[in-house]
């Protein structure tokens, strides 16, 4: 393997002049540096010491503006003075500068500007396709035994054959090309400072570098953001956690992978820009100090609980109210509704009488708002795909609801007992209205059913005593038993040509129902007691050519005196 070694020196000096804050030469009648003192020294990346000597008749003190520069003395009296400036190792691949200032008791000050070279580390090595290189604090061998470990290649036949530390870097070599880094491969290796992956790596498992608290750089063909992160095919796979407190997801990322921030103990704030669409489960595993995540509207797909393990109790999400996963609600008492125990909820906020609930699953789960009698209105976001059973059961103050086109199903008893509900709009995406979905919604006067519905469940609108008319769209094939039973204000109904079955008592006790327009040319299968018998003024209009078929069909014959021909 080709090796390029980084030469470390204790001290490097360049003789150039320095100036005071006012622009005068450093040596003057108040302070005089000795000839061998360099007031603009350059120190190598590995660190080192700079000797400073001067004479002055004034008391003096020394201060530093950089935490990586320390001094052997901090103050003293006039006379001949010697002290050392010590530079700690530079672990960054960027040059840095710091200033040590000598201030005299007469107010004059003198600057020593220290420049430190960047740490090129293992970047200058050639990483072979069958090896992983790394550096650690104090040149320790990595704290894992990779003998017999699998998951680093396309088959389990890829095994570690050699590992060790070669002076300034460590190596792990395999008998085949390394194409994957398995889940937890380097988890808990707290001494690792930098790691170099071969170009063939195209997959990184969950938490591969979790808990690597000193890891500041991941060198790879897929590295981004000054080697802080790995992005493979648009997925943020891993982030180096060392001293990471705030992080903005790099441009071009579409998905945040499982365990990408695993074990980032110091991380407090994450900004996710527009364009990111998905977060996988456990992306922020054991980020125990995480307090804030900015969620863009583009982010709508979640693989599960994105924050797992120990979590900061003050954690919160910054989410726009028009996010497609946000449900907005209001209450009559201006008090929040406790939904935190729901496994689908990522966050909830409430202020000024308005609540926001952020669902990581695109569904309103079963019993989500069960018996929340203070709920007055709710905005179901576009993007929700289903409303679970009993989701709003017993919400007696809810007055209206619009179900967006993205919803495909409304669960059993979803709005059962919502006695103040006056209007319902069901989107075109809904294919089934569950059993008793709007049972006993006694104030309901208006229902708009989307044209995607094919099934109206048993007792779906049972006891909706204020409902005066309902439009059943073409496409509905079955009307369940008691679907509109006891809708005592219903005066007219049209049964579309697509209906093939009508269940028992579907329109029973609909005492005001005088006009039934039944379009199918073939009589739908009819259950018992579908219509009340005591409505002498009722008419059942059917296609003229089908009158005889209706009058002779099972159960239809019971209403033969009401059946008349009609041109549809």
Coordinates of C-alpha atoms in Angstrom, one line a residue:
X1 CA 0.0 0.0 0.0
X2 CA 1.3 3.5 -0.9
X3 CA 1.8 5.5 2.3
X4 CA 2.3 9.3 2.7
X5 CA 3.4 10.1 6.2
X6 CA 2.7 13.3 8.0
X7 CA 5.8 14.7 9.7
X8 CA 5.2 16.2 13.1
X9 CA 7.4 18.9 14.6
X10 CA 7.4 20.3 18.0
X11 CA 8.0 23.9 16.9
X12 CA 8.0 25.8 13.7
X13 CA 9.0 29.4 13.5
X14 CA 8.8 32.0 10.8
X15 CA 10.6 35.3 11.5
X16 CA 8.2 38.2 10.6
X17 CA 7.4 41.4 12.3
X18 CA 4.4 42.1 14.5
X19 CA 2.6 45.3 15.2
X20 CA 0.6 46.7 18.1
X21 CA -3.1 47.4 18.0
X22 CA -2.1 50.9 16.9
X23 CA 0.1 49.6 14.1
X24 CA 3.5 50.5 15.7
X25 CA 6.4 48.0 15.9
X26 CA 6.2 45.6 18.8
X27 CA 9.6 46.6 20.4
X28 CA 9.4 50.0 21.9
X29 CA 10.4 51.9 25.1
X30 CA 7.7 50.0 27.1
X31 CA 8.4 46.4 26.0
X32 CA 11.2 44.8 24.1
X33 CA 11.1 41.2 22.8
X34 CA 14.4 39.3 22.6
X35 CA 15.9 38.7 19.2
X36 CA 15.0 35.0 19.2
X37 CA 11.3 35.6 20.0
X38 CA 9.0 35.1 17.0
X39 CA 5.7 36.9 17.5
X40 CA 4.1 35.4 14.4
X41 CA 4.9 31.7 14.9
X42 CA 3.5 28.7 12.9
X43 CA 2.9 25.5 14.8
X44 CA 2.4 22.1 13.2
X45 CA -0.9 20.3 13.4
X46 CA 0.3 17.9 16.1
X47 CA 0.8 20.9 18.5
X48 CA 3.8 22.3 20.2
X49 CA 5.2 25.1 22.3
X50 CA 6.5 28.6 21.5
X51 CA 9.0 30.4 23.8
X52 CA 8.3 34.1 24.4
X53 CA 10.9 36.4 26.0
X54 CA 10.7 40.1 26.7
X55 CA 11.7 42.9 29.1
X56 CA 9.5 45.6 30.5
X57 CA 9.5 47.9 33.5
X58 CA 5.7 47.6 33.9
X59 CA 3.5 44.9 35.5
X60 CA 2.0 42.7 32.8
X61 CA -0.7 40.0 32.2
X62 CA -1.2 37.5 29.4
X63 CA -4.5 36.5 27.8
X64 CA -5.5 34.2 24.9
X65 CA -8.5 34.4 22.6
X66 CA -8.4 30.7 21.7
X67 CA -9.1 27.7 23.9
X68 CA -6.5 25.7 22.1
X69 CA -3.7 28.2 23.2
X70 CA -2.6 28.1 26.8
X71 CA 0.3 30.0 28.5
X72 CA 2.7 28.9 31.2
X73 CA 2.3 32.3 32.9
X74 CA -0.6 34.7 33.1
X75 CA 0.8 37.7 34.9
X76 CA 3.8 39.2 36.6
X77 CA 5.9 42.3 37.4
X78 CA 8.4 44.2 35.4
X79 CA 11.8 42.8 34.5
X80 CA 13.0 40.0 32.2
X81 CA 10.1 37.6 31.4
X82 CA 10.0 34.1 29.8
X83 CA 6.9 32.0 29.2
X84 CA 5.6 29.3 26.9
X85 CA 2.6 29.3 24.6
X86 CA 1.3 25.7 24.2
X87 CA -0.9 24.8 21.2
X88 CA -3.0 21.7 21.5
X89 CA -3.3 19.3 18.5
X90 CA -5.4 20.6 15.6
X91 CA -7.9 17.8 14.7
X92 CA -9.4 19.8 11.9
X93 CA -8.3 19.8 8.3
X94 CA -8.3 23.6 8.2
X95 CA -5.6 26.0 9.3
X96 CA -6.4 28.0 12.4
X97 CA -5.1 31.2 14.0
X98 CA -5.2 32.4 17.7
X99 CA -3.9 35.5 19.4
X100 CA -2.1 35.8 22.8
X101 CA -2.1 39.4 24.1
X102 CA 0.4 40.9 26.5
X103 CA -1.1 43.9 28.3
X104 CA 1.0 46.3 30.4
X105 CA -0.2 48.2 33.4
X106 CA 0.1 51.4 31.4
X107 CA -2.5 50.1 29.0
X108 CA -0.2 49.2 26.1
X109 CA -0.8 45.8 24.5
X110 CA 1.2 43.5 22.3
X111 CA -0.1 40.6 20.2
X112 CA 1.5 37.3 19.3
X113 CA -0.4 35.7 16.5
X114 CA -0.1 31.9 16.4
X115 CA -0.9 30.0 13.2
X116 CA -1.5 26.3 13.3
X117 CA -1.3 24.0 10.3
X118 CA -4.3 21.8 9.3
X119 CA -4.4 18.2 10.3
X120 CA -4.3 16.2 7.0
X121 CA -4.4 12.9 9.0
X122 CA -5.4 9.8 7.0
X123 CA -6.7 11.9 4.1
X124 CA -3.2 11.6 2.5
X125 CA -3.2 7.8 2.6
X126 CA -4.4 5.6 -0.2
X127 CA -7.3 3.4 1.2
X128 CA -7.4 0.1 -0.6
X129 CA -10.7 -1.5 -1.6
X130 CA -10.3 -4.3 1.0
X131 CA -9.5 -2.1 4.1
X132 CA -10.8 0.5 6.5
X133 CA -8.3 3.0 8.0
X134 CA -8.8 5.1 11.1
X135 CA -7.1 7.2 13.7
X136 CA -7.7 7.2 17.5
X137 CA -6.8 9.3 20.5
X138 CA -3.4 8.3 21.8
X139 CA -3.0 5.9 18.8
X140 CA -5.1 3.2 20.5
X141 CA -6.1 0.1 18.5
X142 CA -9.8 0.3 18.0
X143 CA -11.9 -1.2 20.8
X144 CA -13.5 -4.0 18.8
X145 CA -12.5 -7.4 17.7
X146 CA -13.4 -7.8 14.0
X147 CA -12.2 -11.4 13.8
X148 CA -15.1 -13.4 12.2
X149 CA -17.3 -10.3 11.9
X150 CA -19.6 -10.4 8.9
X151 CA -21.6 -7.8 7.0
X152 CA -18.7 -5.9 5.4
X153 CA -19.2 -7.4 2.0
X154 CA -21.8 -8.8 -0.4
X155 CA -21.5 -12.2 1.2
X156 CA -20.6 -13.5 4.6
X157 CA -17.3 -14.7 3.1
X158 CA -15.9 -11.2 3.5
X159 CA -13.9 -11.5 6.7
X160 CA -11.3 -9.5 8.6
X161 CA -7.8 -11.1 8.1
X162 CA -5.6 -8.4 9.7
X163 CA -5.9 -5.4 12.0
X164 CA -3.5 -3.2 13.9
X165 CA -2.0 0.2 14.3
X166 CA 0.9 1.4 12.0
X167 CA 2.4 4.3 13.8
X168 CA 0.0 7.1 13.0
X169 CA -3.1 5.3 11.8
X170 CA -5.0 2.0 12.3
X171 CA -6.1 -0.5 9.7
X172 CA -8.7 -3.3 9.3
X173 CA -8.1 -5.5 6.3
X174 CA -10.5 -8.0 4.7
X175 CA -10.1 -10.9 2.3
X176 CA -12.6 -9.2 -0.1
X177 CA -13.6 -5.7 -1.1
X178 CA -15.5 -3.8 1.5
X179 CA -18.9 -2.8 0.2
X180 CA -20.9 -2.4 3.4
X181 CA -20.6 -1.1 6.9
X182 CA -23.0 -3.3 9.0
X183 CA -25.3 -2.0 11.7
X184 CA -23.4 -1.0 14.9
X185 CA -20.0 -1.9 13.3
X186 CA -18.1 0.8 15.2
X187 CA -20.7 1.7 17.8
X188 CA -19.3 2.7 21.1
X189 CA -15.7 3.2 19.8
X190 CA -15.2 6.3 21.9
X191 CA -11.5 6.8 21.0
X192 CA -12.0 6.9 17.2
X193 CA -11.3 10.4 15.8
X194 CA -11.4 9.8 12.0
X195 CA -12.2 6.9 9.7
X196 CA -11.5 6.3 6.0
X197 CA -13.8 4.1 4.0
X198 CA -13.0 2.6 0.6
X199 CA -14.9 3.8 -2.5
X200 CA -16.8 0.6 -2.8
X201 CA -18.9 1.2 0.3
X202 CA -22.5 1.8 -0.8
X203 CA -24.4 0.8 2.3
X204 CA -24.2 1.9 5.9
X205 CA -26.2 0.1 8.6
X206 CA -28.2 1.6 11.4
X207 CA -26.0 3.2 14.1
X208 CA -22.7 2.1 12.4
X209 CA -20.9 4.9 14.2
X210 CA -23.3 5.4 17.2
X211 CA -21.7 6.6 20.3
X212 CA -18.3 7.4 18.6
X213 CA -18.1 10.6 20.7
X214 CA -14.7 11.6 19.4
X215 CA -15.4 10.9 15.7
X216 CA -15.0 14.2 13.8
X217 CA -14.4 13.1 10.2
X218 CA -15.7 10.3 8.0
X219 CA -13.5 10.2 4.8
X220 CA -15.3 8.6 1.8
X221 CA -16.1 9.3 -1.8
X222 CA -19.6 9.9 -0.4
X223 CA -18.5 12.4 2.3
X224 CA -20.2 15.8 2.4
X225 CA -20.2 18.8 4.7
X226 CA -16.4 18.8 5.3
X227 CA -16.4 15.1 6.0
X228 CA -18.9 15.4 8.8
X229 CA -21.5 13.2 7.0
X230 CA -22.1 10.3 4.5
X231 CA -24.7 10.7 1.9
X232 CA -25.3 7.7 -0.4
X233 CA -27.9 7.9 -3.2
X234 CA -29.7 10.8 -1.5
X235 CA -29.8 9.1 2.0
X236 CA -28.0 10.6 4.9
X237 CA -26.4 7.5 6.4
X238 CA -24.2 8.7 9.2
X239 CA -23.0 11.9 10.9
X240 CA -19.8 12.2 12.8
X241 CA -21.0 13.1 16.4
X242 CA -17.9 14.7 18.0
X243 CA -18.9 18.0 19.7
X244 CA -21.9 18.3 17.4
X245 CA -24.5 20.6 18.9
X246 CA -26.4 22.0 15.9
X247 CA -26.7 20.5 12.4
X248 CA -28.4 21.4 9.2
X249 CA -29.0 18.5 6.8
X250 CA -27.0 19.1 3.6
X251 CA -28.6 20.0 0.3
X252 CA -29.6 17.1 -1.9
X253 CA -30.6 14.8 1.0
X254 CA -33.9 13.1 0.3
X255 CA -34.0 10.7 3.3
X256 CA -32.5 10.5 6.7
X257 CA -31.5 6.9 7.4
X258 CA -32.0 4.8 10.4
X259 CA -29.5 5.6 13.1
X260 CA -27.9 8.5 11.1
X261 CA -27.5 10.5 14.3
X262 CA -27.3 7.5 16.7
X263 CA -25.6 8.4 19.9
X264 CA -25.0 12.1 19.1
X265 CA -24.9 12.9 22.8
X266 CA -24.2 16.6 22.4
X267 CA -26.7 17.3 19.6
X268 CA -29.3 19.9 20.5
X269 CA -30.7 21.3 17.3
X270 CA -31.4 19.9 13.8
X271 CA -32.6 21.8 10.8
X272 CA -34.2 19.7 8.1
X273 CA -34.5 21.7 4.8
X274 CA -37.2 21.5 2.2
X275 CA -36.6 18.6 -0.1
X276 CA -36.1 15.9 2.6
X277 CA -39.0 13.6 2.2
X278 CA -38.4 10.7 4.6
X279 CA -37.0 9.8 8.0
X280 CA -36.4 6.2 8.9
X281 CA -37.1 4.8 12.3
X282 CA -34.5 5.4 15.0
X283 CA -32.8 8.2 13.0
X284 CA -32.2 10.1 16.2
X285 CA -31.6 7.1 18.5
X286 CA -30.2 8.0 22.0
X287 CA -29.7 11.7 21.2
X288 CA -30.3 12.5 24.8
X289 CA -29.8 16.2 24.6
X290 CA -31.8 16.8 21.4
X291 CA -34.2 19.8 22.0
X292 CA -35.3 21.0 18.6
X293 CA -36.0 19.6 15.1
X294 CA -37.2 21.9 12.2
X295 CA -39.6 19.8 10.0
X296 CA -40.2 20.9 6.4
X297 CA -43.5 20.5 4.6
X298 CA -41.7 18.1 2.1
X299 CA -41.1 15.6 5.0
X300 CA -44.2 13.3 5.0
X301 CA -42.9 9.7 5.3
X302 CA -41.7 8.2 8.6
X303 CA -40.6 4.6 9.1
X304 CA -41.7 4.7 12.7
X305 CA -40.5 6.4 15.9
X306 CA -37.7 8.5 14.7
X307 CA -36.5 9.4 18.3
X308 CA -35.8 6.4 20.4
X309 CA -34.0 5.6 23.6
X310 CA -33.2 8.4 26.1
X311 CA -34.7 11.7 25.1
X312 CA -34.6 15.3 26.4
X313 CA -37.8 16.0 28.2
X314 CA -37.9 19.5 26.6
X315 CA -37.8 18.2 23.1
X316 CA -40.0 19.8 20.5
X317 CA -40.7 19.9 16.8
X318 CA -41.0 23.1 14.7
X319 CA -43.8 22.4 12.3
X320 CA -45.8 24.6 10.0
X321 CA -49.6 24.5 10.5
X322 CA -50.1 23.7 6.8
X323 CA -47.9 20.6 6.9
X324 CA -49.7 17.7 5.3
X325 CA -49.3 15.6 8.4
X326 CA -50.6 18.2 10.8
X327 CA -54.2 17.9 12.1
X328 CA -55.6 21.2 13.5
X329 CA -58.3 21.3 16.1
X330 CA -60.2 23.6 18.5
X331 CA -61.9 23.0 21.8
X332 CA -64.8 24.7 23.5
X333 CA -62.9 25.2 26.7
X334 CA -59.6 26.3 25.1
X335 CA -57.9 23.4 26.7
X336 CA -55.6 20.9 24.9
X337 CA -56.6 17.3 24.3
X338 CA -54.1 14.8 25.6
X339 CA -53.1 12.5 22.8
X340 CA -49.5 11.8 23.8
X341 CA -50.1 8.2 24.5
X342 CA -51.0 7.6 20.9
X343 CA -48.2 5.6 19.1
X344 CA -48.8 7.5 15.9
X345 CA -48.2 11.0 17.2
X346 CA -44.8 12.7 16.9
X347 CA -45.7 15.9 18.5
X348 CA -48.6 18.0 19.8
X349 CA -48.8 21.7 20.6
X350 CA -51.7 23.9 21.8
X351 CA -51.9 27.7 22.1
X352 CA -54.6 30.4 21.8
X353 CA -57.4 27.8 21.5
X354 CA -55.8 26.0 18.5
X355 CA -54.1 22.6 18.7
X356 CA -51.7 21.0 16.3
X357 CA -51.2 17.2 16.2
X358 CA -48.4 15.9 14.0
X359 CA -48.8 12.3 12.9
X360 CA -45.9 10.3 11.6
X361 CA -48.3 7.7 10.2
X362 CA -50.6 9.0 7.6
X363 CA -53.8 7.9 9.4
X364 CA -56.0 9.0 12.3
X365 CA -55.7 6.0 14.5
X366 CA -58.6 4.2 16.2
X367 CA -60.1 6.1 19.2
X368 CA -57.7 9.0 18.6
X369 CA -60.3 11.6 19.9
X370 CA -62.6 9.1 21.6
X371 CA -65.2 10.9 23.8
X372 CA -63.3 14.3 23.6
X373 CA -66.5 16.2 24.3
X374 CA -64.8 19.6 24.1
X375 CA -63.7 19.2 20.5
X376 CA -65.5 21.7 18.3
X377 CA -63.9 21.4 14.9
X378 CA -61.0 19.5 13.3
X379 CA -59.1 19.9 10.1
X380 CA -58.0 16.5 8.7
X381 CA -54.9 17.1 6.7
X382 CA -54.5 16.2 3.0
X383 CA -52.3 13.1 3.1
X384 CA -54.1 11.1 5.7
X385 CA -55.1 7.8 4.2
X386 CA -57.5 6.4 6.8
X387 CA -59.6 7.3 9.7
X388 CA -59.6 4.5 12.3
X389 CA -62.6 3.0 14.1
X390 CA -64.1 5.2 16.9
X391 CA -61.6 7.9 16.0
X392 CA -64.1 10.7 16.9
X393 CA -66.7 8.6 18.7
X394 CA -68.7 10.7 21.3
X395 CA -67.3 14.1 20.2
X396 CA -70.6 15.7 21.0
X397 CA -69.4 19.3 20.3
X398 CA -67.9 18.6 16.8
X399 CA -70.0 20.6 14.3
X400 CA -68.5 19.8 10.8
X401 CA -65.9 17.7 9.2
X402 CA -64.3 17.6 5.7
X403 CA -62.6 14.3 4.8
X404 CA -59.9 14.9 2.2
X405 CA -59.5 13.0 -1.0
X406 CA -56.4 11.2 0.3
X407 CA -58.5 9.2 2.8
X408 CA -59.5 5.8 1.4
X409 CA -61.5 4.4 4.3
X410 CA -63.6 5.6 7.3
X411 CA -63.6 3.1 10.1
X412 CA -66.5 1.6 12.1
X413 CA -68.1 4.1 14.4
X414 CA -65.6 6.8 13.4
X415 CA -68.0 9.6 14.1
X416 CA -70.7 7.7 16.1
X417 CA -72.6 9.9 18.5
X418 CA -71.3 13.2 17.2
X419 CA -74.7 14.8 18.0
X420 CA -73.7 18.4 17.1
X421 CA -72.3 17.4 13.7
X422 CA -74.3 19.3 11.0
X423 CA -72.4 18.8 7.8
X424 CA -70.0 16.1 6.4
X425 CA -68.0 16.2 3.2
X426 CA -66.5 12.8 2.2
X427 CA -63.6 13.1 -0.3
X428 CA -63.4 11.2 -3.6
X429 CA -60.7 8.9 -2.4
X430 CA -62.9 7.2 0.2
X431 CA -64.0 3.7 -1.0
X432 CA -65.8 2.5 2.1
X433 CA -67.8 4.1 4.9
X434 CA -67.5 1.8 7.9
X435 CA -70.4 0.3 9.9
X436 CA -72.1 2.9 12.2
X437 CA -69.6 5.5 10.9
X438 CA -72.0 8.4 11.4
X439 CA -74.5 6.6 13.7
X440 CA -76.8 8.8 15.8
X441 CA -75.4 12.1 14.3
X442 CA -78.8 13.6 15.1
X443 CA -78.0 17.2 13.9
X444 CA -76.6 16.1 10.6
X445 CA -78.5 17.9 7.8
X446 CA -76.0 17.7 4.9
X447 CA -73.9 14.8 3.6
X448 CA -71.7 14.9 0.5
X449 CA -70.4 11.5 -0.5
X450 CA -67.4 11.4 -2.8
X451 CA -67.6 9.5 -6.1
X452 CA -65.0 6.9 -5.0
X453 CA -67.3 5.2 -2.5
X454 CA -68.3 1.7 -3.4
X455 CA -69.6 0.5 0.0
X456 CA -71.8 2.1 2.6
X457 CA -71.6 0.0 5.8
X458 CA -74.2 -1.3 8.1
X459 CA -75.9 1.5 10.1
X460 CA -73.5 4.0 8.5
X461 CA -76.1 6.9 9.0
X462 CA -78.5 5.2 11.4
X463 CA -80.5 7.7 13.5
X464 CA -79.4 10.8 11.5
X465 CA -82.9 12.3 12.2
X466 CA -82.1 15.7 10.7
X467 CA -80.8 14.4 7.4
X468 CA -83.2 15.6 4.6
X469 CA -81.5 14.3 1.6
X470 CA -78.4 12.3 0.6
X471 CA -76.6 11.9 -2.7
X472 CA -75.4 8.3 -3.2
X473 CA -72.9 8.4 -6.0
X474 CA -72.6 6.2 -9.0
X475 CA -70.1 3.5 -8.2
X476 CA -71.7 2.4 -4.9
X477 CA -72.4 -1.3 -5.2
X478 CA -73.8 -2.1 -1.7
X479 CA -75.8 -0.3 0.9
X480 CA -75.5 -2.0 4.2
X481 CA -78.2 -3.1 6.6
X482 CA -79.9 -0.2 8.5
X483 CA -77.6 2.2 6.6
X484 CA -80.1 5.0 6.7
X485 CA -82.6 3.5 9.2
X486 CA -84.5 6.1 11.3
X487 CA -83.4 9.0 9.2
X488 CA -86.9 10.5 9.8
X489 CA -86.4 13.7 7.9
X490 CA -85.1 12.0 4.7
X491 CA -87.6 12.8 2.0
X492 CA -86.0 11.6 -1.2
X493 CA -83.2 9.2 -2.2
X494 CA -81.7 8.1 -5.5
X495 CA -80.1 4.6 -5.8
X496 CA -77.6 4.6 -8.6
X497 CA -77.4 2.1 -11.4
X498 CA -74.2 0.6 -9.8
X499 CA -76.0 -0.7 -6.7
X500 CA -76.4 -4.5 -6.6
X501 CA -77.5 -5.1 -3.0
X502 CA -79.4 -3.2 -0.3
X503 CA -79.3 -4.7 3.2
X504 CA -82.0 -5.3 5.7
X505 CA -83.9 -2.2 7.1
X506 CA -81.6 0.1 5.0
X507 CA -84.3 2.8 4.9
X508 CA -86.6 1.5 7.7
X509 CA -88.4 4.0 9.8
X510 CA -87.6 6.8 7.3
X511 CA -91.1 8.1 7.9
X512 CA -90.8 11.2 5.6
X513 CA -89.3 9.2 2.7
X514 CA -91.8 9.7 -0.2
X515 CA -89.6 9.4 -3.3
X516 CA -87.2 6.6 -4.0
X517 CA -85.5 6.7 -7.4
X518 CA -84.0 3.3 -8.2
X519 CA -81.9 3.3 -11.4
X520 CA -80.7 -0.3 -11.8
X521 CA -82.4 -2.1 -14.7
X522 CA -81.8 -5.4 -12.8
X523 CA -83.4 -5.2 -9.4
X524 CA -80.7 -5.1 -6.7
X525 CA -80.7 -7.9 -4.1
X526 CA -83.0 -6.6 -1.4
X527 CA -83.0 -7.5 2.3
X528 CA -86.1 -7.6 4.5
X529 CA -87.9 -4.5 5.8
X530 CA -85.8 -2.2 3.7
X531 CA -88.7 0.4 3.5
X532 CA -91.4 1.1 6.0
X533 CA -94.8 -0.2 5.1
X534 CA -96.9 2.6 6.5
X535 CA -96.1 5.3 3.9
X536 CA -99.2 5.4 1.6
X537 CA -97.9 8.3 -0.4
X538 CA -94.5 6.8 -1.2
X539 CA -93.4 6.1 -4.7
X540 CA -90.5 3.8 -5.8
X541 CA -89.5 4.9 -9.3
X542 CA -87.8 2.2 -11.4
X543 CA -86.9 2.0 -15.2
X544 CA -90.1 1.5 -17.2
X545 CA -88.8 -1.6 -18.8
X546 CA -88.0 -3.1 -15.4
X547 CA -91.3 -2.6 -13.6
X548 CA -92.4 -6.2 -13.9
X549 CA -89.0 -7.5 -12.9
X550 CA -89.1 -5.4 -9.7
X551 CA -92.6 -6.3 -8.8
X552 CA -91.8 -10.0 -9.0
X553 CA -88.3 -9.9 -7.4
X554 CA -87.8 -11.2 -3.9
X555 CA -88.7 -8.6 -1.2
X556 CA -89.3 -6.0 -3.9
X557 CA -92.7 -7.7 -4.5
X558 CA -93.7 -6.5 -1.0
X559 CA -93.6 -2.9 -2.3
X560 CA -95.3 -3.6 -5.6
X561 CA -98.1 -1.1 -4.9
X562 CA -95.4 1.7 -4.7
X563 CA -93.5 0.7 -7.8
X564 CA -94.0 2.9 -10.9
X565 CA -92.1 3.2 -14.2
X566 CA -89.9 6.2 -14.8
X567 CA -87.7 7.5 -17.6
X568 CA -84.2 8.1 -16.1

